PDB file of C-alpha atoms and ligand atoms in Angstrom:
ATOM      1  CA  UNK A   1      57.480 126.790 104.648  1.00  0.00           C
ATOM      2  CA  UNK A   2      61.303 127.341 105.350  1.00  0.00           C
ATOM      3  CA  UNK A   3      62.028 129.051 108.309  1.00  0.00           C
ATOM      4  CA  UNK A   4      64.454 131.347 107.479  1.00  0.00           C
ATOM      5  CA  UNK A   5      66.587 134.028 109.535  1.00  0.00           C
ATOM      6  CA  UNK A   6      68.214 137.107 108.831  1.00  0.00           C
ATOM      7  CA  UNK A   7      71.409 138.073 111.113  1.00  0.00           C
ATOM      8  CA  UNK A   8      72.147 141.746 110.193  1.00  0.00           C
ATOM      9  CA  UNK A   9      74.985 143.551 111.301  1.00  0.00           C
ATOM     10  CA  UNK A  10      78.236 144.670 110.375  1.00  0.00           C
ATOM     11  CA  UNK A  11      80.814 142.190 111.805  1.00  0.00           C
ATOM     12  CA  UNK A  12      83.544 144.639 111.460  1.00  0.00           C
ATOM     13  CA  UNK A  13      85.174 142.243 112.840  1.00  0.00           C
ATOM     14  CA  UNK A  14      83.212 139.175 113.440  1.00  0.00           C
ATOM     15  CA  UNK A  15      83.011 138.249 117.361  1.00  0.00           C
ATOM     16  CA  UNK A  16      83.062 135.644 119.165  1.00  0.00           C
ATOM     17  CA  UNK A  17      79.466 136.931 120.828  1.00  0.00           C
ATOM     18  CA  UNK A  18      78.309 136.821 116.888  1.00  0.00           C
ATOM     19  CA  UNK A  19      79.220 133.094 116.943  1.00  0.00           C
ATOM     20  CA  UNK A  20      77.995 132.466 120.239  1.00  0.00           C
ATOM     21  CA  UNK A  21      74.333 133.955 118.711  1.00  0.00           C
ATOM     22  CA  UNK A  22      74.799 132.526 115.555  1.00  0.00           C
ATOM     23  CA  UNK A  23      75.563 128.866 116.517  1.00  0.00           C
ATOM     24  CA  UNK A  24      72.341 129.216 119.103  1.00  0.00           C
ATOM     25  CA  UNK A  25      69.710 130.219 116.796  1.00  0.00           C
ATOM     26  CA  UNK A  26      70.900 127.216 113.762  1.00  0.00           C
ATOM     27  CA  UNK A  27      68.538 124.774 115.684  1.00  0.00           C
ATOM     28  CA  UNK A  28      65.587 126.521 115.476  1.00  0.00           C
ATOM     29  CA  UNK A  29      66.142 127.779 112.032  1.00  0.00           C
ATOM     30  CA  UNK A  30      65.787 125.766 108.276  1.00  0.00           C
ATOM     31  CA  UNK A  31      68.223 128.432 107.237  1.00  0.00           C
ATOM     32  CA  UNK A  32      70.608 131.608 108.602  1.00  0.00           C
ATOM     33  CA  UNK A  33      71.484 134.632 105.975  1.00  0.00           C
ATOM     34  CA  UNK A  34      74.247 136.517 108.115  1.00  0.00           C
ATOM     35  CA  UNK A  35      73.531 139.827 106.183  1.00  0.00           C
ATOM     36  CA  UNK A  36      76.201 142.322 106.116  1.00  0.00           C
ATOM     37  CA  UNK A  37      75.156 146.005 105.978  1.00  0.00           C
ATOM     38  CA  UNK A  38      76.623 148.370 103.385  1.00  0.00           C
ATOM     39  CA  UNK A  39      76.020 151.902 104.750  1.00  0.00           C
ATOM     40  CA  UNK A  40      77.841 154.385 102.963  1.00  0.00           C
ATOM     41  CA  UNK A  41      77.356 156.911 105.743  1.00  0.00           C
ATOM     42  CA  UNK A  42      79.104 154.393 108.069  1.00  0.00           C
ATOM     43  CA  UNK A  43      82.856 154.532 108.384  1.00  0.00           C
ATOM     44  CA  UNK A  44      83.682 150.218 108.154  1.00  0.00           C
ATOM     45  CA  UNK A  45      87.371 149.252 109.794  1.00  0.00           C
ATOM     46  CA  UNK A  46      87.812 145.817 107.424  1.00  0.00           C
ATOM     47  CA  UNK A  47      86.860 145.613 104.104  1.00  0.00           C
ATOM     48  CA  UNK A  48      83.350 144.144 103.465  1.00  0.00           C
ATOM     49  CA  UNK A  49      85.483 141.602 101.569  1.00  0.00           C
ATOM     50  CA  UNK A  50      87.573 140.713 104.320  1.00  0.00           C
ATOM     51  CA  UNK A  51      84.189 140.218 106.681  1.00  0.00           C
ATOM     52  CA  UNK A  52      82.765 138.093 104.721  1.00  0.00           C
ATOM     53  CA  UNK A  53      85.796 135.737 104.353  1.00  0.00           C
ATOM     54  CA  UNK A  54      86.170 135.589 108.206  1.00  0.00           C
ATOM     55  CA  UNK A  55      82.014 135.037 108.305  1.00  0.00           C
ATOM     56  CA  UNK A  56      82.677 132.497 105.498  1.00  0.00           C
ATOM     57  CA  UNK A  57      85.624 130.733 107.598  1.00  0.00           C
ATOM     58  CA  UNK A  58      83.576 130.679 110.442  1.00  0.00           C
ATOM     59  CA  UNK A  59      80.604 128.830 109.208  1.00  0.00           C
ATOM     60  CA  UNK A  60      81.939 126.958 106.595  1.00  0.00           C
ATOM     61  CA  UNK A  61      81.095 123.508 107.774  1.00  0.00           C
ATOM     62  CA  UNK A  62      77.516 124.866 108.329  1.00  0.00           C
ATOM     63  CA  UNK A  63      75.659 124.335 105.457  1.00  0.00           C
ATOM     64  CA  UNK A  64      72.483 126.058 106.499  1.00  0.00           C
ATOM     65  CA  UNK A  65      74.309 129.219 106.904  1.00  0.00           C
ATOM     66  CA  UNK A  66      74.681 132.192 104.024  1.00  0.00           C
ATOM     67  CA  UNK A  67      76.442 134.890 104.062  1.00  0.00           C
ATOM     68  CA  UNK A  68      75.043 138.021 102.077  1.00  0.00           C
ATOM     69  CA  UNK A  69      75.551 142.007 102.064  1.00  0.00           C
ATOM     70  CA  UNK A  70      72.828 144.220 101.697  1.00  0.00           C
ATOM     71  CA  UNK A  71      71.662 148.244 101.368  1.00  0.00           C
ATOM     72  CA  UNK A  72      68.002 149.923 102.473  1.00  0.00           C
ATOM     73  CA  UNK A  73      66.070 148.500 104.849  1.00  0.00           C
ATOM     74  CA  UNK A  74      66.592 145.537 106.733  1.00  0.00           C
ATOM     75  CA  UNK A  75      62.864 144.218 106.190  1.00  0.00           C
ATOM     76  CA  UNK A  76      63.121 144.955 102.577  1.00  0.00           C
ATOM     77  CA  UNK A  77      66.181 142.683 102.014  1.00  0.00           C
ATOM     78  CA  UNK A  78      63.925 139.855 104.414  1.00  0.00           C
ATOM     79  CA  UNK A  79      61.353 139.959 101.500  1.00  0.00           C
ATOM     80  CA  UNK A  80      63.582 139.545  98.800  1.00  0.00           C
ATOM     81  CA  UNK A  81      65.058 136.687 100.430  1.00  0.00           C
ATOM     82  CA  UNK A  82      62.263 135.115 101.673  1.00  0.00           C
ATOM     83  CA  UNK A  83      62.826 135.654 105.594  1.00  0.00           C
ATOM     84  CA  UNK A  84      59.944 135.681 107.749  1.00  0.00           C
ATOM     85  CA  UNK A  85      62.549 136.248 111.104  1.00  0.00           C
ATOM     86  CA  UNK A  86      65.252 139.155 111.927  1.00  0.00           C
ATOM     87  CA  UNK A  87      68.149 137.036 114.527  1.00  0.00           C
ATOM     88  CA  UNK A  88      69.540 139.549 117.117  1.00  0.00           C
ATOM     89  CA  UNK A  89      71.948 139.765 120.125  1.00  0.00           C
ATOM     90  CA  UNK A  90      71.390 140.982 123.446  1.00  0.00           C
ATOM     91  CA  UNK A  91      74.280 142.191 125.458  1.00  0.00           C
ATOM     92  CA  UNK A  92      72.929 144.845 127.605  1.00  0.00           C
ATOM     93  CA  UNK A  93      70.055 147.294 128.459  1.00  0.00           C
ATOM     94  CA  UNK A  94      70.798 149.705 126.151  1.00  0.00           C
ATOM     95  CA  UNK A  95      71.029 147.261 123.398  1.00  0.00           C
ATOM     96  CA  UNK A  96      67.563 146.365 124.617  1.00  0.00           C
ATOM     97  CA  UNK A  97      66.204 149.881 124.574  1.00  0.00           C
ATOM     98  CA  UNK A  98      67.787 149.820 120.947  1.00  0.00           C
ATOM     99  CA  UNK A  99      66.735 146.777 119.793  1.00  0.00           C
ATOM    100  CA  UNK A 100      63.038 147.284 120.792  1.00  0.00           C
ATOM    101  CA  UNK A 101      62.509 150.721 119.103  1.00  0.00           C
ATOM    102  CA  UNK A 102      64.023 148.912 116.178  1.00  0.00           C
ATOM    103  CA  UNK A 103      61.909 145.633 116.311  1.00  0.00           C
ATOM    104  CA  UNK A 104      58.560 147.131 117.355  1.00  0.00           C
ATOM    105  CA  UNK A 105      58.565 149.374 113.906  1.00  0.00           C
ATOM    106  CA  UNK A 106      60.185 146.780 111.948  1.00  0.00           C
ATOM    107  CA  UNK A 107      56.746 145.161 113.247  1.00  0.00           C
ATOM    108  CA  UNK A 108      54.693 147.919 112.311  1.00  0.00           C
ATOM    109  CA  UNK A 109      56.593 148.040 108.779  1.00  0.00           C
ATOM    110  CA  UNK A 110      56.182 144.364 108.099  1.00  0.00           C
ATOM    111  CA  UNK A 111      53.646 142.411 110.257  1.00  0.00           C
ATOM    112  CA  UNK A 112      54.754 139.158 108.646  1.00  0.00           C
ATOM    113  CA  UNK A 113      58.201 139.627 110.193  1.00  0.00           C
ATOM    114  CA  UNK A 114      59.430 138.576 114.120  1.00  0.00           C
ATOM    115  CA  UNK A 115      62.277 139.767 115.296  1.00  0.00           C
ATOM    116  CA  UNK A 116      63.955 137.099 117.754  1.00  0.00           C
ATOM    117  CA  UNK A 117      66.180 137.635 119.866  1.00  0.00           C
ATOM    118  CA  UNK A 118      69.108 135.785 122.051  1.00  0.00           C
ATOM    119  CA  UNK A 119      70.958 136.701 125.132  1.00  0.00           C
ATOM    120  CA  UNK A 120      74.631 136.163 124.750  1.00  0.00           C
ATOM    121  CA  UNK A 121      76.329 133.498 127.323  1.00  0.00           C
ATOM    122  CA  UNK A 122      77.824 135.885 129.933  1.00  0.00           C
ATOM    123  CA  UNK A 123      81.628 135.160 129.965  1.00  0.00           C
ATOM    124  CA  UNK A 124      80.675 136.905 125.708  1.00  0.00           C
ATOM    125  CA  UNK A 125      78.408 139.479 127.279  1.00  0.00           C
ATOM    126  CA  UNK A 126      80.988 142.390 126.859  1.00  0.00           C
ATOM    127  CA  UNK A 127      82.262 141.948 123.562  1.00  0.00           C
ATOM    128  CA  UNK A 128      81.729 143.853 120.976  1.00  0.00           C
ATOM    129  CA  UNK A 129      83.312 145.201 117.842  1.00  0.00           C
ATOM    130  CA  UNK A 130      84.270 148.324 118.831  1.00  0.00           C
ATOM    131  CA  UNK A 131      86.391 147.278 121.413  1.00  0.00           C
ATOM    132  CA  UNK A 132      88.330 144.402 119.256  1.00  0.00           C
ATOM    133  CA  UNK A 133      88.489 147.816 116.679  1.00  0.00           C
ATOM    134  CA  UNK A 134      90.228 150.135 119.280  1.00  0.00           C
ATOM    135  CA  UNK A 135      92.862 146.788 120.846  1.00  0.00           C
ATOM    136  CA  UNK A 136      93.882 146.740 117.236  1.00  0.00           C
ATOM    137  CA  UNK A 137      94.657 149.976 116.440  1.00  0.00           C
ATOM    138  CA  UNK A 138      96.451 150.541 119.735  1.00  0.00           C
ATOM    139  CA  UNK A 139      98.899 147.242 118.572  1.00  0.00           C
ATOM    140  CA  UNK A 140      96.987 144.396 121.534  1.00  0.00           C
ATOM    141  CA  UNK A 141      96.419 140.691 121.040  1.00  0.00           C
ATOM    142  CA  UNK A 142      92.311 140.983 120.123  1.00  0.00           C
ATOM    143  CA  UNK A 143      92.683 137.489 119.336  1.00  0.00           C
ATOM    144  CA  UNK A 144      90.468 135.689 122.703  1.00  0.00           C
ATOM    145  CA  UNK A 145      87.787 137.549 121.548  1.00  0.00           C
ATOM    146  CA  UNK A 146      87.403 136.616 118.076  1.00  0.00           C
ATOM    147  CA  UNK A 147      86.615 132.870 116.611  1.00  0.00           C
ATOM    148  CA  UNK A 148      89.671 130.119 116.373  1.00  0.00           C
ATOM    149  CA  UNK A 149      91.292 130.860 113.324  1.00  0.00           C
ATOM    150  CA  UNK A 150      90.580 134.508 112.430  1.00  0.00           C
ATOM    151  CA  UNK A 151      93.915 136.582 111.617  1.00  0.00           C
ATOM    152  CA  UNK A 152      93.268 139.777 112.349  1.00  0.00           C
ATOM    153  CA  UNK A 153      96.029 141.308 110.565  1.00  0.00           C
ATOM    154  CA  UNK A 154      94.959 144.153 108.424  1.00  0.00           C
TER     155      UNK A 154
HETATM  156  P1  ADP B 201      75.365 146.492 114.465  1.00  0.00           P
HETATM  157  O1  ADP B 201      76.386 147.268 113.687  1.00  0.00           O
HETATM  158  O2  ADP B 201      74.017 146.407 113.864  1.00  0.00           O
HETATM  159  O3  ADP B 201      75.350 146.750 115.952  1.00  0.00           O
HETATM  160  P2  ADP B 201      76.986 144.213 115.000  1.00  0.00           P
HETATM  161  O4  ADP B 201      77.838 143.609 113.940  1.00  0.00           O
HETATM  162  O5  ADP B 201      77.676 144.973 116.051  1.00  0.00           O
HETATM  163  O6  ADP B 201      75.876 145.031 114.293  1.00  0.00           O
HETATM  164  O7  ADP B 201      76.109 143.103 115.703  1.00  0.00           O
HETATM  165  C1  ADP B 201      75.181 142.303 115.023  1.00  0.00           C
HETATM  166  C2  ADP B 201      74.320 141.613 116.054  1.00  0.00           C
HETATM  167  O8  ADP B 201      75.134 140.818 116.896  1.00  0.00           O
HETATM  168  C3  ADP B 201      73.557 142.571 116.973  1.00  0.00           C
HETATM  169  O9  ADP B 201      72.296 142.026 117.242  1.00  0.00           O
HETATM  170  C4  ADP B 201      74.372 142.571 118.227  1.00  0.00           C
HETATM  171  O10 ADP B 201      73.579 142.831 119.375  1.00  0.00           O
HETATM  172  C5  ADP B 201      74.869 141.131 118.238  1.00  0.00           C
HETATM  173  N1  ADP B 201      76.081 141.014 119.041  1.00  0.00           N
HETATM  174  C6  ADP B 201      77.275 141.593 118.857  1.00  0.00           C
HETATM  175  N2  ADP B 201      78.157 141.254 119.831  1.00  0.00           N
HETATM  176  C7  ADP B 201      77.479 140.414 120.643  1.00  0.00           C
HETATM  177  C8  ADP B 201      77.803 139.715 121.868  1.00  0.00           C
HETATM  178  N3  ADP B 201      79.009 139.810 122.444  1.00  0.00           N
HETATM  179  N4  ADP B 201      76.848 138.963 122.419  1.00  0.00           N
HETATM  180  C9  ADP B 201      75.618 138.869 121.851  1.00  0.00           C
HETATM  181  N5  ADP B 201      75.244 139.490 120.731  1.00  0.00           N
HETATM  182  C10 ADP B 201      76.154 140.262 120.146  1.00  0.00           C
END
């Protein structure tokens, strides 16, 4: 059986702690689907077009990567595409106390399902999207902490 992930998140804008994870987990996978989630209730900085261009960019010499969008439930959108494993970061404790709530009744939802799970390398420990968000919009250079190539010019 294909061993196949699912990276969910919003990448709004991709990171270079996303990559960092991402790049990581392609050993131990047959396949990656970086799954972008469209959540209407959620207030998105870039397009969902222009994140998955950037995701597409990024990984486009890696041909066991995919990049998809999705709505519901992440486990839902695992079944349809055949994922038996949820990919996640780890930056810091609270993401842990987050993640686990999150994982444990993702378990409890879908038995068949393990959520795994990689710590960032430190010097991308404190990046995250909101902060490459907010150097934007106040006119700064986000570009160390996004991948080589990515203009981030709205
Ligand atoms: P969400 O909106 O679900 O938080 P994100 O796009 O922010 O999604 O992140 C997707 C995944 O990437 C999450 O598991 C998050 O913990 C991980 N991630 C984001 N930034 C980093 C980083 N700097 N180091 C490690 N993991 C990260």
């Amino acid at each position: 059986m294909k061993r196949i992930a699912v990276f969910p998140g919003s990448f709004d804008p991709i990171t270079k702690g996303h990559e960092n994870i991402l790049r990581r987990a392609l050993p131990l996978f047959d396949e990656i689907i970086i799954a972008i989630g469209k959540n209407d209730s959620k207030q998105n900085y870039f397009s969902l077009e222009q994140r998955k261009t950037w995701l597409g960019q990024v990984f486009d010499k890696e041909p066991k990567v995919k990049i998809e969008t999705y709505t519901g439930l992440t486990i839902d959108f695992c079944k349809k595409m055949n994922a038996t494993y949820i990919l996640r970061g780890l930056r810091t404790s609270a993401d842990f106390e987050f993640e686990k709530a999150i994982a444990q009744n993702n378990k409890i939802m879908a038995d068949e399902i393990e959520t795994v799970f990689i710590l960032p390398v430190p010097e991308l420990s404190a990046i995250n999207s909101t902060i490459v968000r907010d150097i934007i919009r106040n006119g700064g250079d986000a570009s160390p902490f996004v991948p080589h190539g990515i203009d981030l010019k709205k």
